[in-house]
mmCIF file with all atom_site columns, C-alpha atoms and ligand atoms in Angstrom:
data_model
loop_
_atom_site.group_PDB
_atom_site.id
_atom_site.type_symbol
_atom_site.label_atom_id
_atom_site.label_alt_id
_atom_site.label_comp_id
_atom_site.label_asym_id
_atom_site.label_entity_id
_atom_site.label_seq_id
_atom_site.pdbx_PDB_ins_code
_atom_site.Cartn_x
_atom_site.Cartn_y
_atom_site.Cartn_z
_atom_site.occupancy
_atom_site.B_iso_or_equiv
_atom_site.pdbx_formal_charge
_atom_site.auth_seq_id
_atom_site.auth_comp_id
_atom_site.auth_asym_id
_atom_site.auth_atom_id
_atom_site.pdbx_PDB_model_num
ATOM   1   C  CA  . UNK C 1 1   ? 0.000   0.000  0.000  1.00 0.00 ? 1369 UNK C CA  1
ATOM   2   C  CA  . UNK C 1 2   ? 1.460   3.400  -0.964 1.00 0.00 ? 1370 UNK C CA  1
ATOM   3   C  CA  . UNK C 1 3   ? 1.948   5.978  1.860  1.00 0.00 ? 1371 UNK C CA  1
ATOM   4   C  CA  . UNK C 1 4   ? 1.479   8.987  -0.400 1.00 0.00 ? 1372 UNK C CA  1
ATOM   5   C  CA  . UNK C 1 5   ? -2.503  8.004  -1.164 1.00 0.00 ? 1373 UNK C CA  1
ATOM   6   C  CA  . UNK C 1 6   ? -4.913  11.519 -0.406 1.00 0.00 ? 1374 UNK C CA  1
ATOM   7   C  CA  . UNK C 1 7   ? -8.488  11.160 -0.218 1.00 0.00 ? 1375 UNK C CA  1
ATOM   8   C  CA  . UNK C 1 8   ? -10.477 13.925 0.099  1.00 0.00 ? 1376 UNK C CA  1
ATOM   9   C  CA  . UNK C 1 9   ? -12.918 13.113 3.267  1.00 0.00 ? 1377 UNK C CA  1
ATOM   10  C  CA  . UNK C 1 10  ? -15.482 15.080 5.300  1.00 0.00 ? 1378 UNK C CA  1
ATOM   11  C  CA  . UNK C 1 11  ? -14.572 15.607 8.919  1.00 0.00 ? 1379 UNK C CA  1
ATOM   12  C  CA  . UNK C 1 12  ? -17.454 13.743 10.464 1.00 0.00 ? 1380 UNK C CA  1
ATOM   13  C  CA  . UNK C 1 13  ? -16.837 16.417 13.681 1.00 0.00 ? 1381 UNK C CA  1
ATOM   14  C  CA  . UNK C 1 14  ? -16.334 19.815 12.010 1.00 0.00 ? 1382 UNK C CA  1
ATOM   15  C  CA  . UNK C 1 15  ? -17.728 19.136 8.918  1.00 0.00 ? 1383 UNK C CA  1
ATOM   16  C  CA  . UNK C 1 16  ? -14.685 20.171 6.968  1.00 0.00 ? 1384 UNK C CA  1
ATOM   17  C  CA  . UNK C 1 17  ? -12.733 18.755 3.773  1.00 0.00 ? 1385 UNK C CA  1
ATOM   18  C  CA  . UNK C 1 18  ? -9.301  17.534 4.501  1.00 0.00 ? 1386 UNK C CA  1
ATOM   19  C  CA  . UNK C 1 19  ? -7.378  15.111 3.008  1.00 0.00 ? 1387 UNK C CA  1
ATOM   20  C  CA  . UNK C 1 20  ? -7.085  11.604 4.961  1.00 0.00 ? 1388 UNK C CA  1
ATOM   21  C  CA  . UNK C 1 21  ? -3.832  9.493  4.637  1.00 0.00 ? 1389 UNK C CA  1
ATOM   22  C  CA  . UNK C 1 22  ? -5.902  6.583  5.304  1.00 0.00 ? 1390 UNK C CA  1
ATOM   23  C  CA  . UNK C 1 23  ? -9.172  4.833  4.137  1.00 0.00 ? 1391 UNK C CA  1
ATOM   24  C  CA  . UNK C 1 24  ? -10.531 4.742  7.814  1.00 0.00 ? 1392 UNK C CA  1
ATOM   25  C  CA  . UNK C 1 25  ? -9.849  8.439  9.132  1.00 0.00 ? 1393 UNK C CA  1
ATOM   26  C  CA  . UNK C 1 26  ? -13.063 10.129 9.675  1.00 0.00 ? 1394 UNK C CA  1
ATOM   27  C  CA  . UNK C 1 27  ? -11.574 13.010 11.538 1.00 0.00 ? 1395 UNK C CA  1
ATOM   28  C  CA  . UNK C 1 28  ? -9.921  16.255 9.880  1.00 0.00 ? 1396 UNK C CA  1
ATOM   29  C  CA  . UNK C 1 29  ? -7.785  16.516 13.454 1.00 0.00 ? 1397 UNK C CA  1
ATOM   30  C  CA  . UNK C 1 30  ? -7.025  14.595 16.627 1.00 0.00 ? 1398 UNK C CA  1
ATOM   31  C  CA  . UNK C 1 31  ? -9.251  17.502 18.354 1.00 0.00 ? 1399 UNK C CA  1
ATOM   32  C  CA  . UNK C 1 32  ? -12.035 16.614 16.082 1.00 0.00 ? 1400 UNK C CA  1
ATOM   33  C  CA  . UNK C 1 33  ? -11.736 12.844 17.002 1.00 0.00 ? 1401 UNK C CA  1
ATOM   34  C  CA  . UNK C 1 34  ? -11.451 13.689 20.364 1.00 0.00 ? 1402 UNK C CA  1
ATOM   35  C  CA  . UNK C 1 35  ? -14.019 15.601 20.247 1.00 0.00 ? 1403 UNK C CA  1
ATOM   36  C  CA  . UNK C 1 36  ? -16.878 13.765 18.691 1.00 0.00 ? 1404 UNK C CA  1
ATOM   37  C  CA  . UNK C 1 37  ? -15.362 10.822 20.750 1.00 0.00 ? 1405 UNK C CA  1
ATOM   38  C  CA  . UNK C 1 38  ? -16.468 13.341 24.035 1.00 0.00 ? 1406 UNK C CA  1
ATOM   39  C  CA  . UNK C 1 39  ? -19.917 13.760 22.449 1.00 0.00 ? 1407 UNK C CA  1
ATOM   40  C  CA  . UNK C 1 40  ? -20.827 10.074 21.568 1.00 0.00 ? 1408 UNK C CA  1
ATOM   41  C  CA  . UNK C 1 41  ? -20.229 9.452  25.227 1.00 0.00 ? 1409 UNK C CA  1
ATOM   42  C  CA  . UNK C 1 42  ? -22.360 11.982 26.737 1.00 0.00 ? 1410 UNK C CA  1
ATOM   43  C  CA  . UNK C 1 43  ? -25.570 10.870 23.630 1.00 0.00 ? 1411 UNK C CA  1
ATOM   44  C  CA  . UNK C 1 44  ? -25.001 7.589  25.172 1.00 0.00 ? 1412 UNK C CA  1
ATOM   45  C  CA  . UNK C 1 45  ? -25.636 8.658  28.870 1.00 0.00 ? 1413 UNK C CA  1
ATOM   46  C  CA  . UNK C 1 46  ? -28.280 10.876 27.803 1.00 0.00 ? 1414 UNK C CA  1
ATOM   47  C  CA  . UNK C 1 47  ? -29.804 7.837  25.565 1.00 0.00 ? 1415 UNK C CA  1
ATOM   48  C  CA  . UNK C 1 48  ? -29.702 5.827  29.003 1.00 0.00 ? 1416 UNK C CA  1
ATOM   49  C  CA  . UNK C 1 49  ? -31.251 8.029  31.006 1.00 0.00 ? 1417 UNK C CA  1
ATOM   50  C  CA  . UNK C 1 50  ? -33.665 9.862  29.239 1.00 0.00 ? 1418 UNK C CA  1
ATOM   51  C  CA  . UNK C 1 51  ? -36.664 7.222  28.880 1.00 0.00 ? 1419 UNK C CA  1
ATOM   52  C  CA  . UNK C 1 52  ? -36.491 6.695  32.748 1.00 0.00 ? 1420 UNK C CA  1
ATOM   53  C  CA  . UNK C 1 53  ? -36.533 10.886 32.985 1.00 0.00 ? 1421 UNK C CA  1
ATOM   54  C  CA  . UNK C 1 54  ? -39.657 11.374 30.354 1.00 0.00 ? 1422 UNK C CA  1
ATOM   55  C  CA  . UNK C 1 55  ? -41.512 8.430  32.155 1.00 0.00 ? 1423 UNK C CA  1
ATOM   56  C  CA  . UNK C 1 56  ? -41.140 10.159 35.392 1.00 0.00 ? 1424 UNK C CA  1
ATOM   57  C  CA  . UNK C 1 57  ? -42.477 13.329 34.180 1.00 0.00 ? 1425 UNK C CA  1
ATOM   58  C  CA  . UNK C 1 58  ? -45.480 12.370 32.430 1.00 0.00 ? 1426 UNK C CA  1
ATOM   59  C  CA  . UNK C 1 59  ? -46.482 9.614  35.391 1.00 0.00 ? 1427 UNK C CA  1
ATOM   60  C  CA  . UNK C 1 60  ? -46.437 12.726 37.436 1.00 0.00 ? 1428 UNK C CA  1
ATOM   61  C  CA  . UNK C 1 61  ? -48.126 15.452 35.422 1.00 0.00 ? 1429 UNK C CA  1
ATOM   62  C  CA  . UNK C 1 62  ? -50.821 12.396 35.058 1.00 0.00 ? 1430 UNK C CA  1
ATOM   63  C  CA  . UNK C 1 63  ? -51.086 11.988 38.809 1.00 0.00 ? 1431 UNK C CA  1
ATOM   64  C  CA  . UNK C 1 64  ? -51.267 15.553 39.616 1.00 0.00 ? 1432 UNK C CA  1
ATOM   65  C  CA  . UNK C 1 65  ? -53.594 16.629 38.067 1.00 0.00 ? 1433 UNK C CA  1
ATOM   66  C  CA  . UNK C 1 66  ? -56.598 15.883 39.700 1.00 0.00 ? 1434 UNK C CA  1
ATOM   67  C  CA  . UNK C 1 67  ? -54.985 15.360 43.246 1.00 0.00 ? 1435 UNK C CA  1
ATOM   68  C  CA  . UNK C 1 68  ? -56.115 16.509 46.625 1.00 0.00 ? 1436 UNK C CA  1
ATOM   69  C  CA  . UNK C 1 69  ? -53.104 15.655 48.494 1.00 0.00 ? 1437 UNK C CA  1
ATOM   70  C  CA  . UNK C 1 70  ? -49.871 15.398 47.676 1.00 0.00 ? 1438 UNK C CA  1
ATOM   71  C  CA  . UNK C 1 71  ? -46.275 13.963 48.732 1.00 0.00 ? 1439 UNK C CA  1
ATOM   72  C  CA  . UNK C 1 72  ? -42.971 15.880 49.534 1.00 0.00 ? 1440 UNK C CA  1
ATOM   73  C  CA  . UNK C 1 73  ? -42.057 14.749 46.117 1.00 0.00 ? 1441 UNK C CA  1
ATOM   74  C  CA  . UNK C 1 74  ? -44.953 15.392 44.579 1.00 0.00 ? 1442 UNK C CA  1
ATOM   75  C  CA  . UNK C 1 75  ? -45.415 18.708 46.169 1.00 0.00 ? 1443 UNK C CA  1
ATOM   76  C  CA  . UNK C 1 76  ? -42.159 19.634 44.625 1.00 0.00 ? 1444 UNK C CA  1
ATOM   77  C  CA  . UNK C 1 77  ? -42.635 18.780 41.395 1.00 0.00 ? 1445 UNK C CA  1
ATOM   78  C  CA  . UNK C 1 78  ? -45.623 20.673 41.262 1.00 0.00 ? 1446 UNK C CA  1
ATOM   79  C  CA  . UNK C 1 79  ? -44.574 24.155 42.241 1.00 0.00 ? 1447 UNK C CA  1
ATOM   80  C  CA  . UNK C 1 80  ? -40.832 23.015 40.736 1.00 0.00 ? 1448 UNK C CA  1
ATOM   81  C  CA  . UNK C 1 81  ? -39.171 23.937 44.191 1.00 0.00 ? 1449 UNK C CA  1
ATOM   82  C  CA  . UNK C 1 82  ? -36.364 22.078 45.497 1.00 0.00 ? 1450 UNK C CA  1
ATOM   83  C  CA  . UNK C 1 83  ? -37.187 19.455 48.683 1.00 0.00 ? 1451 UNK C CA  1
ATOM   84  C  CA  . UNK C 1 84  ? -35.097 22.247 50.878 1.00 0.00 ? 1452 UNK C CA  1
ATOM   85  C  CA  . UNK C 1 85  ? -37.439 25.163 49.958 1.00 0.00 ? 1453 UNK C CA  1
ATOM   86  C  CA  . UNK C 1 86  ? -40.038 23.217 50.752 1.00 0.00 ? 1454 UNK C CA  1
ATOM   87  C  CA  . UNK C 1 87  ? -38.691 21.622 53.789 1.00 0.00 ? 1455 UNK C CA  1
ATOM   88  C  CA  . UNK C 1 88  ? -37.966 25.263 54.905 1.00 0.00 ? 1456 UNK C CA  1
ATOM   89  C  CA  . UNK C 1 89  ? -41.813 26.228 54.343 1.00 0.00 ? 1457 UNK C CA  1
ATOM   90  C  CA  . UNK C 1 90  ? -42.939 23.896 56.512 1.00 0.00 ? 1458 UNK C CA  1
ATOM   91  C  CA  . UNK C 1 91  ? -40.833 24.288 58.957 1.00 0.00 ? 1459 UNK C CA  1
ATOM   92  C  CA  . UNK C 1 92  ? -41.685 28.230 59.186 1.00 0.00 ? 1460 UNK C CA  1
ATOM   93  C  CA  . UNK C 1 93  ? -45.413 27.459 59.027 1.00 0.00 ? 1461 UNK C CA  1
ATOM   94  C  CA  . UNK C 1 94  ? -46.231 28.629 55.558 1.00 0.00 ? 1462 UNK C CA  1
ATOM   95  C  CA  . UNK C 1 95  ? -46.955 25.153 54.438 1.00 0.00 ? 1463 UNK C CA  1
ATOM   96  C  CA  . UNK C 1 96  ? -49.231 23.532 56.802 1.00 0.00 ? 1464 UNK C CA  1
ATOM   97  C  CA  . UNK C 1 97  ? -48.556 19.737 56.230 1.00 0.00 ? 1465 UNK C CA  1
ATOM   98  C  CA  . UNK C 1 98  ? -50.166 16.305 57.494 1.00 0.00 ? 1466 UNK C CA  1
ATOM   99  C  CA  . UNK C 1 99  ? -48.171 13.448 59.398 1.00 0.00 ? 1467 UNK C CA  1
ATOM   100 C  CA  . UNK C 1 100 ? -49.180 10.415 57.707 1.00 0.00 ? 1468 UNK C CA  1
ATOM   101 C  CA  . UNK C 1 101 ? -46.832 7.330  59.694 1.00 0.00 ? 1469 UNK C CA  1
ATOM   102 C  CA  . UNK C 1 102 ? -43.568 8.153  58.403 1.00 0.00 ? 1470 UNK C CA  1
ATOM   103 C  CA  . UNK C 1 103 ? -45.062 10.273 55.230 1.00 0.00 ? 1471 UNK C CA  1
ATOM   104 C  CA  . UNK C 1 104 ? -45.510 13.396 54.965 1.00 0.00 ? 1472 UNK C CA  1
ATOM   105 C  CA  . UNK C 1 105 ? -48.938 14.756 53.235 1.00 0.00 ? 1473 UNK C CA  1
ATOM   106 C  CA  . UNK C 1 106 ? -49.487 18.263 51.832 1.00 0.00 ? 1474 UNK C CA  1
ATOM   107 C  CA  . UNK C 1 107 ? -52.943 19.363 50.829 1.00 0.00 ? 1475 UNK C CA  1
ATOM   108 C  CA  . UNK C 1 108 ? -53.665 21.322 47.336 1.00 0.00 ? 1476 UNK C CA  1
ATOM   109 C  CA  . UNK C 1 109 ? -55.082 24.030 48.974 1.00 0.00 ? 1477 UNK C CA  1
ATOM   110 C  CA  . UNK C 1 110 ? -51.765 24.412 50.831 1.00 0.00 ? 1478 UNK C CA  1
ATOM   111 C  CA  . UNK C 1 111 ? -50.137 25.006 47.815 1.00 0.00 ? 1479 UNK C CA  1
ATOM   112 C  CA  . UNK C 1 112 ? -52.396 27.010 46.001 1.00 0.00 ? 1480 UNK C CA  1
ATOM   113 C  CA  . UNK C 1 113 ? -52.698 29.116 49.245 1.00 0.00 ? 1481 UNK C CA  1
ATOM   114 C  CA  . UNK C 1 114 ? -49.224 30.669 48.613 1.00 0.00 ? 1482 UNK C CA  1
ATOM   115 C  CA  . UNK C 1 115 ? -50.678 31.960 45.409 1.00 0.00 ? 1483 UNK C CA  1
ATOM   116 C  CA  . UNK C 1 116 ? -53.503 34.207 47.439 1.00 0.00 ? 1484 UNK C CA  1
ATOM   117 C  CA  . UNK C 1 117 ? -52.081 36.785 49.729 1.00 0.00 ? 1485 UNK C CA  1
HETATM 118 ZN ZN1 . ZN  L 2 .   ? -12.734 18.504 12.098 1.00 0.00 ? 719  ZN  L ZN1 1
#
């Protein structure tokens, strides 16, 4: 095999036209290989985790809608507040919550209360 053989070839990162030494280069630079070799990896994660994240979502928008009372969780989701702020509304009496065994309930109303003022 000759080691002077050019073939014109499409970076498959960049997108630009540089001339491969080899049949199998796909890459106009190592930084291109690199590169797209960085963003495979994270489409992979993303691949893994995103049906679990979309299931999650729409099992909850379901659930909520027509719900009287709610979990921490829930609660959360709902108003898209972090377990902390919530945790601190409760604790300063803003959210009045229910003791339910170990769970912790939070009426609608409660919710919607901190819209009326
Ligand atoms: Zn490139």
């Amino acid at each position: 095999m000759s080691s002077n053989i050019q073939i014109p070839k499409t970076c498959q990162n960049c997108g630009k036209v540089f001339t491969a030494k080899t049949t199998v280069t796909k890459f106009c630079s190592h930084r291109c290989a690199s590169q797209n070799y960085k963003k495979r990896k994270r489409e992979e994660k993303i691949q893994e985790v995103a049906p679990i994240v979309v299931q999650q979502v729409q099992f909850n928008q379901e659930q909520l809608k027509d719900k009287e009372f709610l979990s921490i969780k829930e609660a959360c989701f709902l108003i898209g507040a972090s377990r902390m702020t919530l945790f601190r509304q409760i604790k300063q009496g803003t959210i009045q919550v229910a003791k339910l065994g170990r769970r912790t309930i939070i009426k609608r109303s409660e919710i919607e209360k901190l819209f009326e003022s």
